[in-house]
């Protein structure tokens, strides 16, 4: 048996590009782990509203755990910010299941007043609930880009530009940390993290990876 733990990244949208980038970012961040990534072929390319999030959660709850990607997996990360289906998967599996949304809330709430910057205003209520559910002390609310997610998709430069403005607005409200909320926004989050000096940029994927790595690498060898 390979001694290196394998983590399965589950992308609840159908974008092959997003799925590939999530795996590449994970491999760069934690080379001590192995990664496999799968996507939901029945989902839209991005999840922008409550209905899409609920539909994704329902599909995640029915996910076929007999497919080979789940063999000998040490942990699962649900890579959409609303964590669709994470609770259902956790009930069905005997390994850690972490949602990037919950992990980022836990990371941000330990830093001081914080906010979410993202591209999905239709999910405002869900984001507030996410913060409340996972102990998001100091949550100041969400700041949204001027353009909707559908119009920013595929335009990385514009996405970073608009998220940068949202981060600045969050900082003006008193945030010392800002979560970049969205699995497909992982590259933008990395870019903003690299350039930000005054505000801590919390990257949801990395927050989840750090939690999983800490759990797996602290576990006794068998």
mmCIF file with all atom_site columns, C-alpha atoms in Angstrom:
data_model
loop_
_atom_site.group_PDB
_atom_site.id
_atom_site.type_symbol
_atom_site.label_atom_id
_atom_site.label_alt_id
_atom_site.label_comp_id
_atom_site.label_asym_id
_atom_site.label_entity_id
_atom_site.label_seq_id
_atom_site.pdbx_PDB_ins_code
_atom_site.Cartn_x
_atom_site.Cartn_y
_atom_site.Cartn_z
_atom_site.occupancy
_atom_site.B_iso_or_equiv
_atom_site.pdbx_formal_charge
_atom_site.auth_seq_id
_atom_site.auth_comp_id
_atom_site.auth_asym_id
_atom_site.auth_atom_id
_atom_site.pdbx_PDB_model_num
ATOM 1   C CA . UNK A 1 1   ? 0.000   0.000  0.000   1.00 0.00 ? 1   UNK A CA 1
ATOM 2   C CA . UNK A 1 2   ? 1.312   3.440  -0.884  1.00 0.00 ? 2   UNK A CA 1
ATOM 3   C CA . UNK A 1 3   ? 2.312   5.219  2.328   1.00 0.00 ? 3   UNK A CA 1
ATOM 4   C CA . UNK A 1 4   ? 1.445   8.649  0.930   1.00 0.00 ? 4   UNK A CA 1
ATOM 5   C CA . UNK A 1 5   ? -2.175  9.531  1.818   1.00 0.00 ? 5   UNK A CA 1
ATOM 6   C CA . UNK A 1 6   ? -4.446  10.249 -1.134  1.00 0.00 ? 6   UNK A CA 1
ATOM 7   C CA . UNK A 1 7   ? -6.983  13.053 -0.975  1.00 0.00 ? 7   UNK A CA 1
ATOM 8   C CA . UNK A 1 8   ? -9.979  13.191 -3.305  1.00 0.00 ? 8   UNK A CA 1
ATOM 9   C CA . UNK A 1 9   ? -11.032 16.641 -4.499  1.00 0.00 ? 9   UNK A CA 1
ATOM 10  C CA . UNK A 1 10  ? -14.720 16.652 -5.432  1.00 0.00 ? 10  UNK A CA 1
ATOM 11  C CA . UNK A 1 11  ? -15.705 19.558 -7.672  1.00 0.00 ? 11  UNK A CA 1
ATOM 12  C CA . UNK A 1 12  ? -19.521 19.969 -7.534  1.00 0.00 ? 12  UNK A CA 1
ATOM 13  C CA . UNK A 1 13  ? -19.544 21.835 -10.846 1.00 0.00 ? 13  UNK A CA 1
ATOM 14  C CA . UNK A 1 14  ? -18.810 20.413 -14.279 1.00 0.00 ? 14  UNK A CA 1
ATOM 15  C CA . UNK A 1 15  ? -15.881 22.569 -15.384 1.00 0.00 ? 15  UNK A CA 1
ATOM 16  C CA . UNK A 1 16  ? -12.875 20.435 -16.423 1.00 0.00 ? 16  UNK A CA 1
ATOM 17  C CA . UNK A 1 17  ? -10.644 23.516 -16.269 1.00 0.00 ? 17  UNK A CA 1
ATOM 18  C CA . UNK A 1 18  ? -11.645 24.274 -12.679 1.00 0.00 ? 18  UNK A CA 1
ATOM 19  C CA . UNK A 1 19  ? -11.162 20.635 -11.689 1.00 0.00 ? 19  UNK A CA 1
ATOM 20  C CA . UNK A 1 20  ? -7.675  20.549 -13.202 1.00 0.00 ? 20  UNK A CA 1
ATOM 21  C CA . UNK A 1 21  ? -6.658  23.813 -11.560 1.00 0.00 ? 21  UNK A CA 1
ATOM 22  C CA . UNK A 1 22  ? -7.896  22.687 -8.148  1.00 0.00 ? 22  UNK A CA 1
ATOM 23  C CA . UNK A 1 23  ? -5.731  19.589 -8.392  1.00 0.00 ? 23  UNK A CA 1
ATOM 24  C CA . UNK A 1 24  ? -2.699  21.549 -9.604  1.00 0.00 ? 24  UNK A CA 1
ATOM 25  C CA . UNK A 1 25  ? -3.011  24.062 -6.776  1.00 0.00 ? 25  UNK A CA 1
ATOM 26  C CA . UNK A 1 26  ? -3.419  21.269 -4.235  1.00 0.00 ? 26  UNK A CA 1
ATOM 27  C CA . UNK A 1 27  ? -0.344  19.429 -5.507  1.00 0.00 ? 27  UNK A CA 1
ATOM 28  C CA . UNK A 1 28  ? 1.727   22.610 -5.344  1.00 0.00 ? 28  UNK A CA 1
ATOM 29  C CA . UNK A 1 29  ? 0.547   23.460 -1.831  1.00 0.00 ? 29  UNK A CA 1
ATOM 30  C CA . UNK A 1 30  ? 0.926   19.985 -0.305  1.00 0.00 ? 30  UNK A CA 1
ATOM 31  C CA . UNK A 1 31  ? 3.396   17.822 -2.249  1.00 0.00 ? 31  UNK A CA 1
ATOM 32  C CA . UNK A 1 32  ? 3.507   15.436 0.707   1.00 0.00 ? 32  UNK A CA 1
ATOM 33  C CA . UNK A 1 33  ? 0.019   14.225 -0.266  1.00 0.00 ? 33  UNK A CA 1
ATOM 34  C CA . UNK A 1 34  ? -1.403  12.620 -3.413  1.00 0.00 ? 34  UNK A CA 1
ATOM 35  C CA . UNK A 1 35  ? -4.472  14.056 -5.092  1.00 0.00 ? 35  UNK A CA 1
ATOM 36  C CA . UNK A 1 36  ? -7.226  12.844 -7.373  1.00 0.00 ? 36  UNK A CA 1
ATOM 37  C CA . UNK A 1 37  ? -9.970  15.163 -8.641  1.00 0.00 ? 37  UNK A CA 1
ATOM 38  C CA . UNK A 1 38  ? -13.439 14.461 -10.000 1.00 0.00 ? 38  UNK A CA 1
ATOM 39  C CA . UNK A 1 39  ? -16.234 16.737 -11.216 1.00 0.00 ? 39  UNK A CA 1
ATOM 40  C CA . UNK A 1 40  ? -20.015 16.511 -11.359 1.00 0.00 ? 40  UNK A CA 1
ATOM 41  C CA . UNK A 1 41  ? -20.740 16.005 -15.050 1.00 0.00 ? 41  UNK A CA 1
ATOM 42  C CA . UNK A 1 42  ? -24.449 16.764 -14.516 1.00 0.00 ? 42  UNK A CA 1
ATOM 43  C CA . UNK A 1 43  ? -23.851 20.155 -12.901 1.00 0.00 ? 43  UNK A CA 1
ATOM 44  C CA . UNK A 1 44  ? -23.572 23.583 -14.502 1.00 0.00 ? 44  UNK A CA 1
ATOM 45  C CA . UNK A 1 45  ? -20.072 24.970 -15.010 1.00 0.00 ? 45  UNK A CA 1
ATOM 46  C CA . UNK A 1 46  ? -20.534 27.361 -12.081 1.00 0.00 ? 46  UNK A CA 1
ATOM 47  C CA . UNK A 1 47  ? -22.943 27.385 -9.128  1.00 0.00 ? 47  UNK A CA 1
ATOM 48  C CA . UNK A 1 48  ? -24.401 30.851 -8.750  1.00 0.00 ? 48  UNK A CA 1
ATOM 49  C CA . UNK A 1 49  ? -27.676 30.560 -6.817  1.00 0.00 ? 49  UNK A CA 1
ATOM 50  C CA . UNK A 1 50  ? -29.431 28.634 -4.041  1.00 0.00 ? 50  UNK A CA 1
ATOM 51  C CA . UNK A 1 51  ? -31.234 26.322 -6.452  1.00 0.00 ? 51  UNK A CA 1
ATOM 52  C CA . UNK A 1 52  ? -27.993 25.282 -8.146  1.00 0.00 ? 52  UNK A CA 1
ATOM 53  C CA . UNK A 1 53  ? -26.339 24.765 -4.768  1.00 0.00 ? 53  UNK A CA 1
ATOM 54  C CA . UNK A 1 54  ? -29.228 22.620 -3.523  1.00 0.00 ? 54  UNK A CA 1
ATOM 55  C CA . UNK A 1 55  ? -29.225 20.553 -6.709  1.00 0.00 ? 55  UNK A CA 1
ATOM 56  C CA . UNK A 1 56  ? -25.482 20.021 -6.338  1.00 0.00 ? 56  UNK A CA 1
ATOM 57  C CA . UNK A 1 57  ? -25.967 18.912 -2.738  1.00 0.00 ? 57  UNK A CA 1
ATOM 58  C CA . UNK A 1 58  ? -28.593 16.388 -3.820  1.00 0.00 ? 58  UNK A CA 1
ATOM 59  C CA . UNK A 1 59  ? -26.273 14.962 -6.475  1.00 0.00 ? 59  UNK A CA 1
ATOM 60  C CA . UNK A 1 60  ? -23.388 14.787 -3.995  1.00 0.00 ? 60  UNK A CA 1
ATOM 61  C CA . UNK A 1 61  ? -25.630 12.836 -1.612  1.00 0.00 ? 61  UNK A CA 1
ATOM 62  C CA . UNK A 1 62  ? -26.176 10.257 -4.368  1.00 0.00 ? 62  UNK A CA 1
ATOM 63  C CA . UNK A 1 63  ? -22.527 10.089 -5.397  1.00 0.00 ? 63  UNK A CA 1
ATOM 64  C CA . UNK A 1 64  ? -21.406 6.570  -6.298  1.00 0.00 ? 64  UNK A CA 1
ATOM 65  C CA . UNK A 1 65  ? -18.818 5.691  -3.667  1.00 0.00 ? 65  UNK A CA 1
ATOM 66  C CA . UNK A 1 66  ? -17.939 2.496  -5.551  1.00 0.00 ? 66  UNK A CA 1
ATOM 67  C CA . UNK A 1 67  ? -16.209 4.370  -8.350  1.00 0.00 ? 67  UNK A CA 1
ATOM 68  C CA . UNK A 1 68  ? -12.437 3.732  -8.344  1.00 0.00 ? 68  UNK A CA 1
ATOM 69  C CA . UNK A 1 69  ? -11.540 7.281  -7.323  1.00 0.00 ? 69  UNK A CA 1
ATOM 70  C CA . UNK A 1 70  ? -12.884 6.509  -3.841  1.00 0.00 ? 70  UNK A CA 1
ATOM 71  C CA . UNK A 1 71  ? -10.735 3.396  -3.347  1.00 0.00 ? 71  UNK A CA 1
ATOM 72  C CA . UNK A 1 72  ? -8.298  3.784  -0.430  1.00 0.00 ? 72  UNK A CA 1
ATOM 73  C CA . UNK A 1 73  ? -8.951  7.513  -0.204  1.00 0.00 ? 73  UNK A CA 1
ATOM 74  C CA . UNK A 1 74  ? -7.741  9.081  3.052   1.00 0.00 ? 74  UNK A CA 1
ATOM 75  C CA . UNK A 1 75  ? -9.871  12.243 2.945   1.00 0.00 ? 75  UNK A CA 1
ATOM 76  C CA . UNK A 1 76  ? -12.322 14.125 0.741   1.00 0.00 ? 76  UNK A CA 1
ATOM 77  C CA . UNK A 1 77  ? -12.513 17.860 0.080   1.00 0.00 ? 77  UNK A CA 1
ATOM 78  C CA . UNK A 1 78  ? -15.720 19.343 -1.350  1.00 0.00 ? 78  UNK A CA 1
ATOM 79  C CA . UNK A 1 79  ? -14.473 22.159 -3.562  1.00 0.00 ? 79  UNK A CA 1
ATOM 80  C CA . UNK A 1 80  ? -17.473 24.481 -3.858  1.00 0.00 ? 80  UNK A CA 1
ATOM 81  C CA . UNK A 1 81  ? -17.755 27.354 -1.412  1.00 0.00 ? 81  UNK A CA 1
ATOM 82  C CA . UNK A 1 82  ? -21.240 26.472 -0.197  1.00 0.00 ? 82  UNK A CA 1
ATOM 83  C CA . UNK A 1 83  ? -19.995 22.950 0.668   1.00 0.00 ? 83  UNK A CA 1
ATOM 84  C CA . UNK A 1 84  ? -22.905 21.229 -1.148  1.00 0.00 ? 84  UNK A CA 1
ATOM 85  C CA . UNK A 1 85  ? -23.267 17.638 -0.041  1.00 0.00 ? 85  UNK A CA 1
ATOM 86  C CA . UNK A 1 86  ? -20.400 17.714 2.454   1.00 0.00 ? 86  UNK A CA 1
ATOM 87  C CA . UNK A 1 87  ? -22.617 16.695 5.371   1.00 0.00 ? 87  UNK A CA 1
ATOM 88  C CA . UNK A 1 88  ? -24.175 13.839 3.401   1.00 0.00 ? 88  UNK A CA 1
ATOM 89  C CA . UNK A 1 89  ? -20.777 12.541 2.288   1.00 0.00 ? 89  UNK A CA 1
ATOM 90  C CA . UNK A 1 90  ? -19.487 12.766 5.848   1.00 0.00 ? 90  UNK A CA 1
ATOM 91  C CA . UNK A 1 91  ? -22.316 10.536 7.026   1.00 0.00 ? 91  UNK A CA 1
ATOM 92  C CA . UNK A 1 92  ? -21.554 7.942  4.345   1.00 0.00 ? 92  UNK A CA 1
ATOM 93  C CA . UNK A 1 93  ? -17.770 7.823  4.664   1.00 0.00 ? 93  UNK A CA 1
ATOM 94  C CA . UNK A 1 94  ? -15.300 6.839  7.366   1.00 0.00 ? 94  UNK A CA 1
ATOM 95  C CA . UNK A 1 95  ? -12.652 9.369  6.377   1.00 0.00 ? 95  UNK A CA 1
ATOM 96  C CA . UNK A 1 96  ? -12.504 13.141 6.959   1.00 0.00 ? 96  UNK A CA 1
ATOM 97  C CA . UNK A 1 97  ? -14.756 15.148 4.630   1.00 0.00 ? 97  UNK A CA 1
ATOM 98  C CA . UNK A 1 98  ? -13.987 18.877 4.602   1.00 0.00 ? 98  UNK A CA 1
ATOM 99  C CA . UNK A 1 99  ? -15.789 21.650 2.733   1.00 0.00 ? 99  UNK A CA 1
ATOM 100 C CA . UNK A 1 100 ? -13.711 24.584 1.540   1.00 0.00 ? 100 UNK A CA 1
ATOM 101 C CA . UNK A 1 101 ? -16.349 27.029 2.801   1.00 0.00 ? 101 UNK A CA 1
ATOM 102 C CA . UNK A 1 102 ? -16.390 25.743 6.369   1.00 0.00 ? 102 UNK A CA 1
ATOM 103 C CA . UNK A 1 103 ? -12.598 25.481 6.471   1.00 0.00 ? 103 UNK A CA 1
ATOM 104 C CA . UNK A 1 104 ? -12.166 29.070 5.324   1.00 0.00 ? 104 UNK A CA 1
ATOM 105 C CA . UNK A 1 105 ? -14.658 30.337 7.915   1.00 0.00 ? 105 UNK A CA 1
ATOM 106 C CA . UNK A 1 106 ? -12.691 28.576 10.644  1.00 0.00 ? 106 UNK A CA 1
ATOM 107 C CA . UNK A 1 107 ? -9.434  30.027 9.335   1.00 0.00 ? 107 UNK A CA 1
ATOM 108 C CA . UNK A 1 108 ? -10.742 33.576 8.952   1.00 0.00 ? 108 UNK A CA 1
ATOM 109 C CA . UNK A 1 109 ? -12.587 33.791 12.252  1.00 0.00 ? 109 UNK A CA 1
ATOM 110 C CA . UNK A 1 110 ? -9.339  33.249 14.124  1.00 0.00 ? 110 UNK A CA 1
ATOM 111 C CA . UNK A 1 111 ? -7.750  36.320 12.558  1.00 0.00 ? 111 UNK A CA 1
ATOM 112 C CA . UNK A 1 112 ? -10.132 39.071 13.683  1.00 0.00 ? 112 UNK A CA 1
ATOM 113 C CA . UNK A 1 113 ? -12.960 40.910 11.906  1.00 0.00 ? 113 UNK A CA 1
ATOM 114 C CA . UNK A 1 114 ? -13.406 39.336 8.497   1.00 0.00 ? 114 UNK A CA 1
ATOM 115 C CA . UNK A 1 115 ? -15.546 39.363 5.372   1.00 0.00 ? 115 UNK A CA 1
ATOM 116 C CA . UNK A 1 116 ? -16.197 37.357 2.235   1.00 0.00 ? 116 UNK A CA 1
ATOM 117 C CA . UNK A 1 117 ? -15.436 38.733 -1.231  1.00 0.00 ? 117 UNK A CA 1
ATOM 118 C CA . UNK A 1 118 ? -17.085 36.829 -4.050  1.00 0.00 ? 118 UNK A CA 1
ATOM 119 C CA . UNK A 1 119 ? -19.027 36.920 -7.308  1.00 0.00 ? 119 UNK A CA 1
ATOM 120 C CA . UNK A 1 120 ? -22.396 35.404 -6.339  1.00 0.00 ? 120 UNK A CA 1
ATOM 121 C CA . UNK A 1 121 ? -24.813 37.923 -4.773  1.00 0.00 ? 121 UNK A CA 1
ATOM 122 C CA . UNK A 1 122 ? -27.704 35.446 -5.063  1.00 0.00 ? 122 UNK A CA 1
ATOM 123 C CA . UNK A 1 123 ? -25.950 33.383 -2.384  1.00 0.00 ? 123 UNK A CA 1
ATOM 124 C CA . UNK A 1 124 ? -25.691 36.203 0.172   1.00 0.00 ? 124 UNK A CA 1
ATOM 125 C CA . UNK A 1 125 ? -28.035 34.533 2.661   1.00 0.00 ? 125 UNK A CA 1
ATOM 126 C CA . UNK A 1 126 ? -26.327 31.154 2.277   1.00 0.00 ? 126 UNK A CA 1
ATOM 127 C CA . UNK A 1 127 ? -22.936 32.740 2.892   1.00 0.00 ? 127 UNK A CA 1
ATOM 128 C CA . UNK A 1 128 ? -24.159 34.358 6.094   1.00 0.00 ? 128 UNK A CA 1
ATOM 129 C CA . UNK A 1 129 ? -25.551 31.003 7.202   1.00 0.00 ? 129 UNK A CA 1
ATOM 130 C CA . UNK A 1 130 ? -22.250 29.320 6.380   1.00 0.00 ? 130 UNK A CA 1
ATOM 131 C CA . UNK A 1 131 ? -20.435 31.795 8.606   1.00 0.00 ? 131 UNK A CA 1
ATOM 132 C CA . UNK A 1 132 ? -22.925 31.301 11.424  1.00 0.00 ? 132 UNK A CA 1
ATOM 133 C CA . UNK A 1 133 ? -22.867 27.500 11.185  1.00 0.00 ? 133 UNK A CA 1
ATOM 134 C CA . UNK A 1 134 ? -19.110 27.253 11.490  1.00 0.00 ? 134 UNK A CA 1
ATOM 135 C CA . UNK A 1 135 ? -18.428 29.673 14.297  1.00 0.00 ? 135 UNK A CA 1
ATOM 136 C CA . UNK A 1 136 ? -17.602 32.677 12.188  1.00 0.00 ? 136 UNK A CA 1
ATOM 137 C CA . UNK A 1 137 ? -16.950 35.148 15.002  1.00 0.00 ? 137 UNK A CA 1
ATOM 138 C CA . UNK A 1 138 ? -16.303 38.664 13.750  1.00 0.00 ? 138 UNK A CA 1
ATOM 139 C CA . UNK A 1 139 ? -18.094 38.188 10.420  1.00 0.00 ? 139 UNK A CA 1
ATOM 140 C CA . UNK A 1 140 ? -18.776 41.576 8.817   1.00 0.00 ? 140 UNK A CA 1
ATOM 141 C CA . UNK A 1 141 ? -20.743 40.309 5.824   1.00 0.00 ? 141 UNK A CA 1
ATOM 142 C CA . UNK A 1 142 ? -20.101 39.688 2.145   1.00 0.00 ? 142 UNK A CA 1
ATOM 143 C CA . UNK A 1 143 ? -18.896 42.083 -0.540  1.00 0.00 ? 143 UNK A CA 1
ATOM 144 C CA . UNK A 1 144 ? -19.726 41.241 -4.137  1.00 0.00 ? 144 UNK A CA 1
ATOM 145 C CA . UNK A 1 145 ? -18.064 42.051 -7.421  1.00 0.00 ? 145 UNK A CA 1
ATOM 146 C CA . UNK A 1 146 ? -19.756 44.534 -9.730  1.00 0.00 ? 146 UNK A CA 1
ATOM 147 C CA . UNK A 1 147 ? -20.142 41.871 -12.413 1.00 0.00 ? 147 UNK A CA 1
ATOM 148 C CA . UNK A 1 148 ? -21.913 38.563 -11.878 1.00 0.00 ? 148 UNK A CA 1
ATOM 149 C CA . UNK A 1 149 ? -20.031 35.277 -11.883 1.00 0.00 ? 149 UNK A CA 1
ATOM 150 C CA . UNK A 1 150 ? -21.425 34.310 -15.291 1.00 0.00 ? 150 UNK A CA 1
ATOM 151 C CA . UNK A 1 151 ? -19.897 37.427 -16.854 1.00 0.00 ? 151 UNK A CA 1
ATOM 152 C CA . UNK A 1 152 ? -16.528 36.993 -15.152 1.00 0.00 ? 152 UNK A CA 1
ATOM 153 C CA . UNK A 1 153 ? -16.093 33.307 -15.980 1.00 0.00 ? 153 UNK A CA 1
ATOM 154 C CA . UNK A 1 154 ? -13.009 32.780 -18.111 1.00 0.00 ? 154 UNK A CA 1
ATOM 155 C CA . UNK A 1 155 ? -11.722 36.340 -17.651 1.00 0.00 ? 155 UNK A CA 1
ATOM 156 C CA . UNK A 1 156 ? -9.117  35.944 -14.919 1.00 0.00 ? 156 UNK A CA 1
ATOM 157 C CA . UNK A 1 157 ? -7.735  39.480 -15.142 1.00 0.00 ? 157 UNK A CA 1
ATOM 158 C CA . UNK A 1 158 ? -11.156 41.077 -14.773 1.00 0.00 ? 158 UNK A CA 1
ATOM 159 C CA . UNK A 1 159 ? -12.054 38.674 -11.965 1.00 0.00 ? 159 UNK A CA 1
ATOM 160 C CA . UNK A 1 160 ? -8.948  39.650 -10.004 1.00 0.00 ? 160 UNK A CA 1
ATOM 161 C CA . UNK A 1 161 ? -9.590  43.337 -10.679 1.00 0.00 ? 161 UNK A CA 1
ATOM 162 C CA . UNK A 1 162 ? -13.163 43.219 -9.373  1.00 0.00 ? 162 UNK A CA 1
ATOM 163 C CA . UNK A 1 163 ? -12.294 41.020 -6.405  1.00 0.00 ? 163 UNK A CA 1
ATOM 164 C CA . UNK A 1 164 ? -9.465  43.403 -5.523  1.00 0.00 ? 164 UNK A CA 1
ATOM 165 C CA . UNK A 1 165 ? -12.030 46.206 -5.322  1.00 0.00 ? 165 UNK A CA 1
ATOM 166 C CA . UNK A 1 166 ? -14.288 44.022 -3.158  1.00 0.00 ? 166 UNK A CA 1
ATOM 167 C CA . UNK A 1 167 ? -11.370 43.294 -0.813  1.00 0.00 ? 167 UNK A CA 1
ATOM 168 C CA . UNK A 1 168 ? -10.678 47.023 -0.530  1.00 0.00 ? 168 UNK A CA 1
ATOM 169 C CA . UNK A 1 169 ? -14.325 47.659 0.347   1.00 0.00 ? 169 UNK A CA 1
ATOM 170 C CA . UNK A 1 170 ? -14.221 44.917 2.977   1.00 0.00 ? 170 UNK A CA 1
ATOM 171 C CA . UNK A 1 171 ? -11.084 46.447 4.468   1.00 0.00 ? 171 UNK A CA 1
ATOM 172 C CA . UNK A 1 172 ? -12.813 49.830 4.591   1.00 0.00 ? 172 UNK A CA 1
ATOM 173 C CA . UNK A 1 173 ? -15.562 48.180 6.656   1.00 0.00 ? 173 UNK A CA 1
ATOM 174 C CA . UNK A 1 174 ? -12.943 47.030 9.151   1.00 0.00 ? 174 UNK A CA 1
ATOM 175 C CA . UNK A 1 175 ? -12.025 43.570 7.901   1.00 0.00 ? 175 UNK A CA 1
ATOM 176 C CA . UNK A 1 176 ? -8.501  42.397 8.668   1.00 0.00 ? 176 UNK A CA 1
ATOM 177 C CA . UNK A 1 177 ? -9.087  39.158 6.760   1.00 0.00 ? 177 UNK A CA 1
ATOM 178 C CA . UNK A 1 178 ? -11.064 38.458 3.597   1.00 0.00 ? 178 UNK A CA 1
ATOM 179 C CA . UNK A 1 179 ? -12.144 35.063 2.302   1.00 0.00 ? 179 UNK A CA 1
ATOM 180 C CA . UNK A 1 180 ? -12.231 34.790 -1.493  1.00 0.00 ? 180 UNK A CA 1
ATOM 181 C CA . UNK A 1 181 ? -15.415 32.754 -1.742  1.00 0.00 ? 181 UNK A CA 1
ATOM 182 C CA . UNK A 1 182 ? -15.543 30.236 -4.562  1.00 0.00 ? 182 UNK A CA 1
ATOM 183 C CA . UNK A 1 183 ? -13.885 27.070 -5.825  1.00 0.00 ? 183 UNK A CA 1
ATOM 184 C CA . UNK A 1 184 ? -13.469 28.508 -9.348  1.00 0.00 ? 184 UNK A CA 1
ATOM 185 C CA . UNK A 1 185 ? -11.889 31.604 -7.754  1.00 0.00 ? 185 UNK A CA 1
ATOM 186 C CA . UNK A 1 186 ? -8.891  29.654 -6.447  1.00 0.00 ? 186 UNK A CA 1
ATOM 187 C CA . UNK A 1 187 ? -6.445  31.213 -8.915  1.00 0.00 ? 187 UNK A CA 1
ATOM 188 C CA . UNK A 1 188 ? -7.768  34.701 -8.214  1.00 0.00 ? 188 UNK A CA 1
ATOM 189 C CA . UNK A 1 189 ? -7.456  34.044 -4.483  1.00 0.00 ? 189 UNK A CA 1
ATOM 190 C CA . UNK A 1 190 ? -3.829  33.005 -4.950  1.00 0.00 ? 190 UNK A CA 1
ATOM 191 C CA . UNK A 1 191 ? -3.091  36.140 -6.969  1.00 0.00 ? 191 UNK A CA 1
ATOM 192 C CA . UNK A 1 192 ? -4.683  38.417 -4.371  1.00 0.00 ? 192 UNK A CA 1
ATOM 193 C CA . UNK A 1 193 ? -2.896  36.611 -1.542  1.00 0.00 ? 193 UNK A CA 1
ATOM 194 C CA . UNK A 1 194 ? 0.440   37.206 -3.258  1.00 0.00 ? 194 UNK A CA 1
ATOM 195 C CA . UNK A 1 195 ? -0.130  40.949 -3.591  1.00 0.00 ? 195 UNK A CA 1
ATOM 196 C CA . UNK A 1 196 ? -2.007  41.783 -0.388  1.00 0.00 ? 196 UNK A CA 1
ATOM 197 C CA . UNK A 1 197 ? -0.015  43.395 2.420   1.00 0.00 ? 197 UNK A CA 1
ATOM 198 C CA . UNK A 1 198 ? -2.674  45.040 4.579   1.00 0.00 ? 198 UNK A CA 1
ATOM 199 C CA . UNK A 1 199 ? -5.397  42.380 4.587   1.00 0.00 ? 199 UNK A CA 1
ATOM 200 C CA . UNK A 1 200 ? -5.022  38.641 5.129   1.00 0.00 ? 200 UNK A CA 1
ATOM 201 C CA . UNK A 1 201 ? -6.444  36.831 2.111   1.00 0.00 ? 201 UNK A CA 1
ATOM 202 C CA . UNK A 1 202 ? -7.930  33.475 3.093   1.00 0.00 ? 202 UNK A CA 1
ATOM 203 C CA . UNK A 1 203 ? -7.897  30.940 0.272   1.00 0.00 ? 203 UNK A CA 1
ATOM 204 C CA . UNK A 1 204 ? -10.672 28.380 0.875   1.00 0.00 ? 204 UNK A CA 1
ATOM 205 C CA . UNK A 1 205 ? -8.987  25.510 -0.947  1.00 0.00 ? 205 UNK A CA 1
ATOM 206 C CA . UNK A 1 206 ? -5.762  26.002 0.996   1.00 0.00 ? 206 UNK A CA 1
ATOM 207 C CA . UNK A 1 207 ? -7.663  26.296 4.278   1.00 0.00 ? 207 UNK A CA 1
ATOM 208 C CA . UNK A 1 208 ? -9.287  22.920 3.625   1.00 0.00 ? 208 UNK A CA 1
ATOM 209 C CA . UNK A 1 209 ? -6.005  21.391 2.486   1.00 0.00 ? 209 UNK A CA 1
ATOM 210 C CA . UNK A 1 210 ? -4.261  22.580 5.637   1.00 0.00 ? 210 UNK A CA 1
ATOM 211 C CA . UNK A 1 211 ? -6.956  21.009 7.825   1.00 0.00 ? 211 UNK A CA 1
ATOM 212 C CA . UNK A 1 212 ? -6.785  17.715 5.962   1.00 0.00 ? 212 UNK A CA 1
ATOM 213 C CA . UNK A 1 213 ? -2.987  17.630 5.956   1.00 0.00 ? 213 UNK A CA 1
ATOM 214 C CA . UNK A 1 214 ? -2.866  18.308 9.686   1.00 0.00 ? 214 UNK A CA 1
ATOM 215 C CA . UNK A 1 215 ? -5.320  15.481 10.348  1.00 0.00 ? 215 UNK A CA 1
ATOM 216 C CA . UNK A 1 216 ? -3.675  12.938 8.049   1.00 0.00 ? 216 UNK A CA 1
ATOM 217 C CA . UNK A 1 217 ? -0.053  13.626 8.848   1.00 0.00 ? 217 UNK A CA 1
ATOM 218 C CA . UNK A 1 218 ? -0.709  13.667 12.581  1.00 0.00 ? 218 UNK A CA 1
ATOM 219 C CA . UNK A 1 219 ? -2.382  10.261 12.425  1.00 0.00 ? 219 UNK A CA 1
ATOM 220 C CA . UNK A 1 220 ? -0.297  7.289  13.584  1.00 0.00 ? 220 UNK A CA 1
ATOM 221 C CA . UNK A 1 221 ? 1.047   5.087  10.830  1.00 0.00 ? 221 UNK A CA 1
ATOM 222 C CA . UNK A 1 222 ? -0.608  1.680  10.377  1.00 0.00 ? 222 UNK A CA 1
#
